[in-house]
Amino acid sequence: MHDWNWKTIIEPFKIKCVEPLGFTDRPERECVLRDAGFNLFNVPADKILIDLLTDSGTSAMSGEQWGGIMRGDESYAGARSFYAFERAVRELTGLREVIPVHQGRAAERILFSILGGPGKTVIANTHFDTTRANVEVSGAEAVDLPAAGALRFDKPGPFKGDIDTAALEAKIREKGRENVPLVVMTVTNNSLGGQPVSMRNLRETAEICRFHKIPLFLDCARFAENAYFIKLREPGYAGRSVREIAREMFSYVDGCMMSAKKDAFVNIGGFFAVNDKALARRAREILIIGEGFSTYGGLAGRDLEAMAIGLGEILEEEYLQYRIRSIEYLGEGLRRHGVPIVEPPGGHGVYVDAKRFLDHIAPERYPGQALVCELYLTGGIRSCEIGSLMFGRRGKDGAFEPAPMELVRLAVPRRVYTQSHIDFVVEVFGDIASRAKSLKGMRLLEASEVLSHFTARLAPEA
Ligand code: F0G
């Protein structure tokens, strides 16, 4: 770690290769949005100026990683790149059986097709949407038990990603330990604001799981951001390296699944790692049918090489200091304009509380999506709704059941945007905040049953 005593935390990289941004004018954006059914997933990326849709697969890879792409070994079986990748995952996690997959949800599909099924209950601090979908598609039930206070978005706390351990204990007793095939801890907790999980909570959860003989898995897409928050916020960790902290996190679990498109800086890739040899054998059988042979799992050798390098780079503390500070900076800008956000800002983005920001728009009129559309119309900014469009349901009687939150996530790609891009986003928010009460809600025209937000079509209210 360097001895940085300056107030300004600078981007710890310089730029060698650039891409143009998609400048458009307002009439063009109006047209684009209408054609897209007011769903930003349908907007071509070259019509976007600042893309905060996701931090997934959108990172800028380093020169080292691009070098690795050239060195990648494309042998069908036993490629050198696989062994480099396997070594990196084993060193980080301490888990022996390492299975590559093309991205996180492939690991979820494989895992829950083995451990899920009707009558089973999977418990998590909060399931990410694809995780929940894969649990439910297997016939199992997905239960979220976030710690008290996680849904109090205006009230900051150091570890709002924690699981409610008392509720976990009670739920296991209610369902019967034989019906709970695993407990999942998502680090950081993406769906509730990118908030971290404390080491203490992870340790206590591991004790509960061990007592009931239930495996504990980490959904570790953003493990390094979580580990850095532990260093900053948890007593006893300030003097430890982030690598040590990450190793300790993994020491409490029986397995992990990772979308490497986040904290490994790659554009595609993921893995699944366990110690249980029998589980790994079954997973490899499914892998070979759907993804590929067990030493490439739906990836090219070069992708494995880039992942191995990225898993090392993500633990560089200059990077993590800049990363967490730059997200906080965006949060400070929004607060200055009175925009309510999930407090404190998360590890990979800032989440705007659209329920409070646009409190004149009812949940069934999708306040989050209304803001998502306005951000695009005003500034060409793409963001993502995490609210009733993503999680709202129709009950058996056809009545609308809103999501517990109406958030808009501004997810920041890693090493991609500079401070002036973020200043621009803040300026656009200032403009929208000055006329927030004039924004109108949305009507849902069509949506599929599962993961409906990807394909939904909407229209603005008259
Ligand atoms: N788990 C978490 C916590 C995630 O955030 C994601 C993806 C996945 C699993 C699934 O991984 O996309 O590689 O299949 N999150 C992205 C996002 C899509 O925008 O937050 P994947």
Short mmCIF file of C-alpha atoms and ligand atoms in Angstrom, two decimals:
data_model
loop_
_atom_site.label_atom_id
_atom_site.label_comp_id
_atom_site.label_asym_id
_atom_site.label_seq_id
_atom_site.Cartn_x
_atom_site.Cartn_y
_atom_site.Cartn_z
CA MET A 1 0.00 0.00 0.00
CA HIS A 2 1.33 3.44 -0.88
CA ASP A 3 1.45 6.38 1.56
CA TRP A 4 -1.22 8.45 -0.12
CA ASN A 5 -1.92 11.51 2.03
CA TRP A 6 -3.70 13.63 -0.55
CA LYS A 7 -7.42 14.38 -0.44
CA THR A 8 -7.89 13.53 -4.10
CA ILE A 9 -7.91 9.82 -4.78
CA ILE A 10 -6.85 9.57 -8.41
CA GLU A 11 -7.60 6.85 -10.95
CA PRO A 12 -4.66 4.45 -10.44
CA PHE A 13 -4.18 3.84 -14.16
CA LYS A 14 -3.53 5.74 -17.36
CA ILE A 15 -5.40 5.22 -20.59
CA LYS A 16 -3.83 3.55 -23.62
CA CYS A 17 -6.85 2.70 -25.72
CA VAL A 18 -10.04 4.72 -26.04
CA GLU A 19 -13.55 4.25 -27.41
CA PRO A 20 -15.90 7.04 -28.54
CA LEU A 21 -19.07 7.75 -26.55
CA GLY A 22 -22.49 7.74 -28.23
CA PHE A 23 -23.60 11.37 -28.48
CA THR A 24 -27.25 11.83 -29.53
CA ASP A 25 -29.74 14.70 -29.44
CA ARG A 26 -33.02 14.75 -27.57
CA PRO A 27 -35.34 14.03 -30.55
CA GLU A 28 -33.18 11.00 -31.41
CA ARG A 29 -33.30 9.74 -27.82
CA GLU A 30 -37.10 10.13 -27.77
CA CYS A 31 -37.31 8.00 -30.90
CA VAL A 32 -34.86 5.39 -29.60
CA LEU A 33 -36.71 5.07 -26.30
CA ARG A 34 -40.09 4.65 -27.98
CA ASP A 35 -38.69 1.98 -30.30
CA ALA A 36 -37.20 0.22 -27.27
CA GLY A 37 -40.58 -0.04 -25.53
CA PHE A 38 -39.22 2.21 -22.78
CA ASN A 39 -36.93 -0.63 -21.72
CA LEU A 40 -33.26 0.35 -21.71
CA PHE A 41 -32.20 -3.28 -22.30
CA ASN A 42 -33.53 -2.76 -25.85
CA VAL A 43 -31.45 0.35 -26.59
CA PRO A 44 -28.40 -0.09 -28.85
CA ALA A 45 -25.24 0.77 -26.91
CA ASP A 46 -24.05 3.33 -29.46
CA LYS A 47 -27.07 5.44 -28.54
CA ILE A 48 -25.88 5.61 -24.92
CA LEU A 49 -23.57 8.32 -23.59
CA ILE A 50 -22.74 6.98 -20.12
CA ASP A 51 -23.65 3.35 -19.57
CA LEU A 52 -24.37 2.56 -15.93
CA LEU A 53 -26.66 -0.37 -16.73
CA THR A 54 -24.27 -2.81 -15.11
CA ASP A 55 -20.76 -3.33 -13.82
CA SER A 56 -20.93 -6.85 -15.25
CA GLY A 57 -18.65 -7.72 -18.15
CA THR A 58 -18.12 -4.02 -18.79
CA SER A 59 -14.70 -3.59 -17.16
CA ALA A 60 -11.64 -2.29 -18.96
CA MET A 61 -9.07 -5.08 -18.94
CA SER A 62 -5.46 -4.25 -18.17
CA GLY A 63 -2.52 -4.48 -20.55
CA GLU A 64 -1.53 -7.63 -18.64
CA GLN A 65 -4.92 -9.17 -19.26
CA TRP A 66 -4.83 -8.32 -22.97
CA GLY A 67 -1.35 -9.85 -23.07
CA GLY A 68 -2.84 -12.94 -21.43
CA ILE A 69 -5.53 -13.03 -24.13
CA MET A 70 -2.75 -13.50 -26.72
CA ARG A 71 -0.97 -16.12 -24.61
CA GLY A 72 -4.15 -18.12 -23.95
CA ASP A 73 -3.82 -21.82 -24.71
CA GLU A 74 -6.74 -23.00 -26.83
CA SER A 75 -6.23 -26.74 -26.35
CA TYR A 76 -9.56 -28.51 -25.97
CA ALA A 77 -8.51 -30.42 -22.85
CA GLY A 78 -5.98 -29.59 -20.15
CA ALA A 79 -5.01 -26.19 -21.55
CA ARG A 80 -2.18 -24.38 -19.77
CA SER A 81 -4.58 -21.48 -19.25
CA PHE A 82 -6.93 -23.76 -17.31
CA TYR A 83 -4.18 -24.68 -14.86
CA ALA A 84 -3.23 -21.02 -14.38
CA PHE A 85 -6.88 -20.25 -13.69
CA GLU A 86 -7.31 -23.24 -11.37
CA ARG A 87 -4.22 -22.20 -9.41
CA ALA A 88 -5.51 -18.63 -9.03
CA VAL A 89 -8.91 -19.80 -7.76
CA ARG A 90 -7.41 -22.37 -5.38
CA GLU A 91 -4.97 -19.83 -3.95
CA LEU A 92 -7.74 -17.30 -3.40
CA THR A 93 -10.49 -19.56 -2.09
CA GLY A 94 -8.68 -22.58 -0.65
CA LEU A 95 -11.32 -24.71 -2.43
CA ARG A 96 -9.92 -27.69 -4.35
CA GLU A 97 -12.47 -28.50 -7.05
CA VAL A 98 -12.55 -25.66 -9.55
CA ILE A 99 -15.05 -25.69 -12.41
CA PRO A 100 -15.06 -22.93 -15.03
CA VAL A 101 -18.37 -21.73 -16.50
CA HIS A 102 -19.18 -19.05 -19.05
CA GLN A 103 -20.80 -16.79 -16.45
CA GLY A 104 -22.32 -16.78 -12.98
CA ARG A 105 -25.77 -18.01 -13.84
CA ALA A 106 -24.38 -21.14 -15.47
CA ALA A 107 -22.87 -22.05 -12.10
CA GLU A 108 -26.25 -21.32 -10.48
CA ARG A 109 -28.12 -23.48 -12.99
CA ILE A 110 -25.74 -26.39 -12.44
CA LEU A 111 -25.70 -26.08 -8.65
CA PHE A 112 -29.46 -25.75 -8.17
CA SER A 113 -30.27 -28.48 -10.69
CA ILE A 114 -28.30 -30.77 -8.34
CA LEU A 115 -29.23 -29.36 -4.91
CA GLY A 116 -32.57 -27.67 -5.62
CA GLY A 117 -35.93 -29.25 -6.47
CA PRO A 118 -39.50 -29.23 -5.13
CA GLY A 119 -39.82 -29.11 -1.36
CA LYS A 120 -36.40 -27.52 -0.89
CA THR A 121 -35.73 -24.03 0.48
CA VAL A 122 -32.60 -22.06 -0.35
CA ILE A 123 -31.88 -19.25 2.08
CA ALA A 124 -29.76 -16.17 1.35
CA ASN A 125 -29.04 -12.69 2.68
CA THR A 126 -30.62 -11.72 -0.65
CA HIS A 127 -30.66 -13.78 -3.84
CA PHE A 128 -29.60 -11.92 -6.95
CA ASP A 129 -32.38 -12.09 -9.58
CA THR A 130 -30.76 -14.83 -11.73
CA THR A 131 -29.94 -16.81 -8.57
CA ARG A 132 -33.55 -16.62 -7.46
CA ALA A 133 -34.72 -17.59 -10.95
CA ASN A 134 -32.45 -20.65 -11.02
CA VAL A 135 -33.61 -21.74 -7.55
CA GLU A 136 -37.26 -21.32 -8.55
CA VAL A 137 -36.88 -23.00 -11.95
CA SER A 138 -35.57 -26.09 -10.10
CA GLY A 139 -38.85 -26.17 -8.16
CA ALA A 140 -37.29 -24.96 -4.89
CA GLU A 141 -38.21 -21.89 -2.90
CA ALA A 142 -35.80 -18.94 -2.49
CA VAL A 143 -36.03 -17.10 0.84
CA ASP A 144 -34.26 -13.80 1.51
CA LEU A 145 -33.41 -12.94 5.12
CA PRO A 146 -31.61 -9.59 5.05
CA ALA A 147 -30.60 -8.20 8.42
CA ALA A 148 -32.84 -5.65 10.13
CA GLY A 149 -32.22 -2.21 8.70
CA ALA A 150 -31.27 -3.37 5.18
CA LEU A 151 -34.50 -1.94 3.84
CA ARG A 152 -34.15 1.32 5.76
CA PHE A 153 -32.41 2.91 2.81
CA ASP A 154 -32.02 6.36 4.39
CA LYS A 155 -30.17 5.03 7.44
CA PRO A 156 -26.49 4.27 6.89
CA GLY A 157 -24.82 1.26 8.46
CA PRO A 158 -21.44 -0.38 7.94
CA PHE A 159 -22.69 -3.86 6.99
CA LYS A 160 -26.19 -3.62 5.62
CA GLY A 161 -25.55 -6.71 3.47
CA ASP A 162 -25.62 -9.03 6.50
CA ILE A 163 -28.04 -11.92 6.88
CA ASP A 164 -30.43 -11.97 9.85
CA THR A 165 -28.87 -14.87 11.77
CA ALA A 166 -31.80 -15.26 14.21
CA ALA A 167 -34.23 -15.47 11.30
CA LEU A 168 -31.90 -17.94 9.56
CA GLU A 169 -31.87 -20.21 12.62
CA ALA A 170 -35.68 -19.98 12.87
CA LYS A 171 -36.20 -20.66 9.16
CA ILE A 172 -33.97 -23.74 9.24
CA ARG A 173 -35.97 -25.09 12.20
CA GLU A 174 -39.27 -24.28 10.48
CA LYS A 175 -38.35 -25.98 7.19
CA GLY A 176 -36.25 -28.82 8.67
CA ARG A 177 -32.52 -28.97 8.01
CA GLU A 178 -32.97 -31.82 5.49
CA ASN A 179 -35.02 -29.45 3.29
CA VAL A 180 -32.43 -26.67 3.25
CA PRO A 181 -29.79 -27.87 0.77
CA LEU A 182 -27.62 -24.77 1.13
CA VAL A 183 -27.38 -21.23 2.43
CA VAL A 184 -26.04 -18.55 0.09
CA MET A 185 -24.28 -15.39 1.16
CA THR A 186 -24.12 -12.81 -1.64
CA VAL A 187 -21.07 -10.54 -1.25
CA THR A 188 -21.64 -7.72 -1.70
CA ASN A 189 -25.43 -7.76 -1.51
CA ASN A 190 -26.24 -6.52 -4.99
CA SER A 191 -30.05 -6.35 -4.87
CA LEU A 192 -30.10 -4.24 -1.70
CA GLY A 193 -27.56 -1.59 -2.57
CA GLY A 194 -24.21 -3.33 -3.06
CA GLN A 195 -23.83 -3.37 0.72
CA PRO A 196 -21.11 -5.50 2.32
CA VAL A 197 -21.40 -8.47 4.66
CA SER A 198 -19.25 -8.35 7.81
CA MET A 199 -16.75 -11.05 8.67
CA ARG A 200 -18.53 -11.48 11.96
CA ASN A 201 -21.85 -12.16 10.24
CA LEU A 202 -20.20 -14.58 7.84
CA ARG A 203 -18.53 -16.41 10.73
CA GLU A 204 -21.78 -16.65 12.70
CA THR A 205 -23.65 -17.88 9.63
CA ALA A 206 -20.98 -20.51 9.10
CA GLU A 207 -21.41 -21.69 12.70
CA ILE A 208 -25.18 -21.99 12.27
CA CYS A 209 -24.73 -23.88 9.00
CA ARG A 210 -22.11 -26.19 10.51
CA PHE A 211 -24.38 -26.96 13.46
CA HIS A 212 -27.21 -27.92 11.12
CA LYS A 213 -24.85 -29.62 8.64
CA ILE A 214 -25.98 -27.34 5.81
CA PRO A 215 -23.36 -26.24 3.27
CA LEU A 216 -22.67 -22.50 3.08
CA PHE A 217 -21.85 -20.97 -0.31
CA LEU A 218 -20.57 -17.55 -1.21
CA ASP A 219 -21.97 -15.83 -4.28
CA CYS A 220 -18.67 -14.00 -4.57
CA ALA A 221 -19.14 -11.83 -7.68
CA ARG A 222 -17.86 -8.80 -5.72
CA PHE A 223 -15.76 -10.45 -3.03
CA ALA A 224 -12.89 -7.94 -3.26
CA GLU A 225 -15.13 -4.90 -2.81
CA ASN A 226 -16.65 -6.69 0.19
CA ALA A 227 -13.20 -7.50 1.62
CA TYR A 228 -12.10 -3.88 1.25
CA PHE A 229 -15.18 -2.68 3.16
CA ILE A 230 -14.26 -5.12 5.94
CA LYS A 231 -10.78 -3.57 6.03
CA LEU A 232 -12.26 -0.07 6.24
CA ARG A 233 -15.14 -0.71 8.61
CA GLU A 234 -14.73 -3.82 10.76
CA PRO A 235 -12.73 -3.59 13.99
CA GLY A 236 -9.52 -5.62 13.84
CA TYR A 237 -9.08 -5.64 10.07
CA ALA A 238 -7.47 -2.26 9.30
CA GLY A 239 -3.96 -3.71 9.37
CA ARG A 240 -4.72 -6.83 7.34
CA SER A 241 -4.21 -7.07 3.59
CA VAL A 242 -7.31 -7.39 1.43
CA ARG A 243 -5.96 -10.71 0.15
CA GLU A 244 -5.81 -12.06 3.72
CA ILE A 245 -9.30 -10.77 4.43
CA ALA A 246 -10.63 -12.39 1.25
CA ARG A 247 -8.96 -15.68 2.20
CA GLU A 248 -10.59 -15.54 5.61
CA MET A 249 -13.99 -14.94 3.99
CA PHE A 250 -13.56 -18.03 1.84
CA SER A 251 -12.30 -20.08 4.80
CA TYR A 252 -15.83 -20.10 6.27
CA VAL A 253 -17.59 -21.59 3.24
CA ASP A 254 -18.02 -24.98 1.63
CA GLY A 255 -18.24 -23.60 -1.87
CA CYS A 256 -18.60 -20.53 -3.99
CA MET A 257 -19.92 -19.43 -7.34
CA MET A 258 -18.58 -16.41 -9.08
CA SER A 259 -19.62 -14.25 -11.95
CA ALA A 260 -16.06 -13.22 -12.85
CA LYS A 261 -17.55 -10.45 -15.01
CA LYS A 262 -17.44 -8.29 -11.89
CA ASP A 263 -14.45 -8.62 -9.56
CA ALA A 264 -12.15 -10.34 -12.05
CA PHE A 265 -12.37 -7.54 -14.65
CA VAL A 266 -13.24 -9.93 -17.48
CA ASN A 267 -15.85 -9.44 -20.16
CA ILE A 268 -17.02 -13.05 -19.85
CA GLY A 269 -16.37 -15.88 -17.41
CA GLY A 270 -17.20 -17.42 -14.08
CA PHE A 271 -16.61 -20.44 -11.92
CA PHE A 272 -17.90 -22.74 -9.30
CA ALA A 273 -15.58 -24.14 -6.60
CA VAL A 274 -16.16 -26.65 -3.80
CA ASN A 275 -14.33 -29.20 -1.69
CA ASP A 276 -17.05 -31.85 -2.02
CA LYS A 277 -15.70 -34.25 -4.65
CA ALA A 278 -19.03 -36.01 -5.25
CA LEU A 279 -20.80 -32.69 -5.85
CA ALA A 280 -18.00 -31.61 -8.20
CA ARG A 281 -18.31 -34.87 -10.15
CA ARG A 282 -22.05 -34.35 -10.70
CA ALA A 283 -21.48 -30.71 -11.62
CA ARG A 284 -18.87 -31.69 -14.22
CA GLU A 285 -21.32 -34.15 -15.79
CA ILE A 286 -23.88 -31.38 -16.25
CA LEU A 287 -21.15 -28.98 -17.35
CA ILE A 288 -20.08 -31.26 -20.18
CA ILE A 289 -23.66 -31.54 -21.49
CA GLY A 290 -24.40 -27.82 -21.46
CA GLU A 291 -21.22 -25.77 -21.22
CA GLY A 292 -18.19 -27.73 -22.35
CA PHE A 293 -15.41 -29.97 -21.13
CA SER A 294 -14.35 -29.53 -17.51
CA THR A 295 -11.16 -27.61 -18.33
CA TYR A 296 -12.86 -24.85 -20.32
CA GLY A 297 -16.57 -24.79 -19.32
CA GLY A 298 -17.93 -22.74 -22.20
CA LEU A 299 -14.98 -20.34 -22.34
CA ALA A 300 -12.00 -19.91 -24.62
CA GLY A 301 -8.56 -20.60 -23.13
CA ARG A 302 -7.78 -16.89 -23.42
CA ASP A 303 -10.75 -16.05 -21.17
CA LEU A 304 -9.37 -18.37 -18.48
CA GLU A 305 -6.00 -16.65 -18.75
CA ALA A 306 -7.59 -13.19 -18.37
CA MET A 307 -9.61 -14.38 -15.37
CA ALA A 308 -6.51 -15.74 -13.63
CA ILE A 309 -4.79 -12.35 -14.03
CA GLY A 310 -7.89 -10.36 -13.06
CA LEU A 311 -8.33 -12.29 -9.81
CA GLY A 312 -4.90 -11.00 -8.79
CA GLU A 313 -5.36 -7.40 -9.97
CA ILE A 314 -8.65 -6.96 -8.14
CA LEU A 315 -6.86 -7.31 -4.80
CA GLU A 316 -4.54 -4.35 -5.45
CA GLU A 317 -5.37 -1.91 -2.69
CA GLU A 318 -4.66 1.26 -4.70
CA TYR A 319 -7.34 0.06 -7.07
CA LEU A 320 -9.85 -0.77 -4.32
CA GLN A 321 -9.24 2.53 -2.55
CA TYR A 322 -9.97 4.40 -5.79
CA ARG A 323 -12.94 2.16 -6.60
CA ILE A 324 -14.75 2.62 -3.29
CA ARG A 325 -13.88 6.34 -3.17
CA SER A 326 -15.17 6.97 -6.69
CA ILE A 327 -18.55 5.38 -5.91
CA GLU A 328 -18.76 7.44 -2.73
CA TYR A 329 -18.00 10.56 -4.81
CA LEU A 330 -21.00 9.85 -7.03
CA GLY A 331 -23.13 9.39 -3.90
CA GLU A 332 -21.95 12.75 -2.51
CA GLY A 333 -22.90 14.48 -5.75
CA LEU A 334 -26.43 13.06 -5.70
CA ARG A 335 -26.92 13.96 -2.04
CA ARG A 336 -25.91 17.54 -2.87
CA HIS A 337 -28.94 17.72 -5.18
CA GLY A 338 -31.21 16.21 -2.53
CA VAL A 339 -31.54 12.92 -4.41
CA PRO A 340 -32.31 10.17 -1.86
CA ILE A 341 -29.96 7.21 -2.22
CA VAL A 342 -29.41 3.93 -0.44
CA GLU A 343 -27.09 4.97 2.37
CA PRO A 344 -24.21 4.50 2.35
CA PRO A 345 -23.18 4.15 -1.33
CA GLY A 346 -22.37 0.54 -2.23
CA GLY A 347 -19.26 -1.06 -3.62
CA HIS A 348 -20.17 -1.13 -7.29
CA GLY A 349 -22.70 1.62 -7.58
CA VAL A 350 -25.11 4.09 -6.08
CA TYR A 351 -28.76 3.14 -5.77
CA VAL A 352 -31.31 5.93 -6.00
CA ASP A 353 -34.41 5.47 -3.86
CA ALA A 354 -37.06 6.25 -6.46
CA LYS A 355 -39.86 5.55 -3.98
CA ARG A 356 -38.82 8.66 -2.05
CA PHE A 357 -37.46 10.67 -4.98
CA LEU A 358 -40.67 10.26 -7.00
CA ASP A 359 -43.10 9.73 -4.14
CA HIS A 360 -45.97 11.05 -6.27
CA ILE A 361 -45.72 7.94 -8.52
CA ALA A 362 -47.32 4.78 -7.07
CA PRO A 363 -45.34 1.48 -7.21
CA GLU A 364 -47.76 0.04 -9.81
CA ARG A 365 -46.73 2.94 -12.04
CA TYR A 366 -43.04 1.99 -11.75
CA PRO A 367 -41.33 5.09 -10.32
CA GLY A 368 -37.91 3.46 -10.81
CA GLN A 369 -38.49 2.86 -14.49
CA ALA A 370 -39.85 6.40 -14.88
CA LEU A 371 -36.52 7.69 -13.55
CA VAL A 372 -34.52 5.28 -15.72
CA CYS A 373 -36.31 6.67 -18.80
CA GLU A 374 -35.85 10.29 -17.71
CA LEU A 375 -32.11 9.78 -17.17
CA TYR A 376 -31.84 8.54 -20.71
CA LEU A 377 -33.97 11.30 -22.23
CA THR A 378 -32.13 14.04 -20.36
CA GLY A 379 -28.54 12.85 -20.45
CA GLY A 380 -28.24 9.68 -22.55
CA ILE A 381 -27.46 7.83 -19.29
CA ARG A 382 -28.43 4.17 -19.01
CA SER A 383 -29.32 2.77 -15.59
CA CYS A 384 -31.28 -0.18 -14.26
CA GLU A 385 -34.49 -0.45 -12.28
CA ILE A 386 -34.46 -2.75 -9.25
CA GLY A 387 -38.02 -2.49 -8.11
CA SER A 388 -41.51 -3.53 -9.12
CA LEU A 389 -40.59 -4.01 -12.76
CA MET A 390 -37.91 -6.52 -11.72
CA PHE A 391 -39.60 -8.11 -8.69
CA GLY A 392 -43.27 -7.06 -8.73
CA ARG A 393 -45.78 -9.90 -9.16
CA ARG A 394 -49.41 -10.50 -9.96
CA GLY A 395 -51.04 -12.35 -7.05
CA LYS A 396 -53.50 -15.25 -7.58
CA ASP A 397 -56.40 -12.80 -7.60
CA GLY A 398 -54.64 -10.72 -10.27
CA ALA A 399 -53.83 -7.95 -7.79
CA PHE A 400 -50.48 -6.18 -8.17
CA GLU A 401 -47.91 -7.05 -5.50
CA PRO A 402 -45.17 -4.41 -5.53
CA ALA A 403 -41.52 -5.12 -4.73
CA PRO A 404 -40.32 -4.08 -1.27
CA MET A 405 -38.12 -1.43 -2.92
CA GLU A 406 -38.16 0.95 -5.90
CA LEU A 407 -34.50 1.52 -6.68
CA VAL A 408 -32.53 2.74 -9.67
CA ARG A 409 -29.03 1.35 -9.78
CA LEU A 410 -26.19 3.40 -11.19
CA ALA A 411 -23.65 0.60 -11.54
CA VAL A 412 -20.18 1.83 -12.38
CA PRO A 413 -18.07 -0.28 -14.77
CA ARG A 414 -14.55 -0.91 -13.45
CA ARG A 415 -11.71 1.32 -14.75
CA VAL A 416 -13.93 2.72 -17.54
CA TYR A 417 -15.18 6.19 -16.61
CA THR A 418 -13.25 9.12 -15.19
CA GLN A 419 -14.26 11.70 -12.63
CA SER A 420 -15.60 14.11 -15.27
CA HIS A 421 -18.00 11.44 -16.55
CA ILE A 422 -19.30 11.10 -13.00
CA ASP A 423 -19.53 14.92 -12.66
CA PHE A 424 -21.70 14.90 -15.77
CA VAL A 425 -24.03 12.26 -14.28
CA VAL A 426 -24.37 14.38 -11.15
CA GLU A 427 -25.19 17.46 -13.25
CA VAL A 428 -27.95 15.56 -15.08
CA PHE A 429 -29.40 14.51 -11.72
CA GLY A 430 -29.39 18.15 -10.63
CA ASP A 431 -31.52 19.01 -13.64
CA ILE A 432 -33.96 16.15 -13.05
CA ALA A 433 -34.19 16.87 -9.31
CA SER A 434 -35.34 20.44 -10.02
CA ARG A 435 -38.42 19.13 -11.83
CA ALA A 436 -38.87 15.69 -10.23
CA LYS A 437 -42.51 16.30 -9.33
CA SER A 438 -43.42 16.71 -13.01
CA LEU A 439 -42.21 13.20 -13.93
CA LYS A 440 -44.95 10.73 -14.83
CA GLY A 441 -45.33 7.00 -14.19
CA MET A 442 -45.28 4.10 -16.66
CA ARG A 443 -47.76 1.45 -17.79
CA LEU A 444 -46.62 -2.14 -18.35
CA LEU A 445 -47.73 -3.37 -21.77
CA GLU A 446 -46.16 -6.83 -21.88
CA ALA A 447 -43.79 -8.95 -19.78
CA SER A 448 -42.70 -12.59 -19.55
CA GLU A 449 -43.11 -14.73 -16.42
CA VAL A 450 -39.43 -15.17 -15.47
CA LEU A 451 -36.90 -12.28 -15.38
CA SER A 452 -39.52 -10.07 -16.98
CA HIS A 453 -37.50 -6.83 -16.78
CA PHE A 454 -35.21 -7.99 -19.61
CA THR A 455 -38.06 -8.21 -22.13
CA ALA A 456 -40.85 -5.99 -20.76
CA ARG A 457 -42.38 -3.27 -22.91
CA LEU A 458 -43.86 -0.18 -21.33
CA ALA A 459 -45.41 3.17 -22.20
CA PRO A 460 -45.42 6.47 -20.34
CA GLU A 461 -48.65 7.53 -18.65
CA ALA A 462 -50.55 10.20 -20.51
N1 F0G B 1 -24.72 -13.15 -8.57
C1 F0G B 1 -24.67 -11.82 -8.42
C2 F0G B 1 -24.51 -11.23 -7.05
C3 F0G B 1 -24.76 -10.99 -9.54
O1 F0G B 1 -24.70 -9.67 -9.38
C4 F0G B 1 -24.90 -11.58 -10.82
C5 F0G B 1 -24.99 -10.76 -12.02
C6 F0G B 1 -24.95 -12.98 -10.92
C7 F0G B 1 -24.85 -13.72 -9.76
C8 F0G B 1 -25.11 -13.67 -12.23
O2 F0G B 1 -23.95 -13.62 -12.94
O3 F0G B 1 -24.49 -12.27 -14.97
O4 F0G B 1 -22.42 -13.64 -14.84
O5 F0G B 1 -24.62 -14.74 -15.06
N2 F0G B 1 -25.21 -9.54 -11.99
C9 F0G B 1 -25.25 -8.63 -13.11
C10 F0G B 1 -25.67 -7.28 -12.63
C11 F0G B 1 -26.02 -9.11 -14.28
O6 F0G B 1 -25.91 -6.40 -13.49
O7 F0G B 1 -25.72 -7.05 -11.42
P1 F0G B 1 -23.87 -13.55 -14.55
#
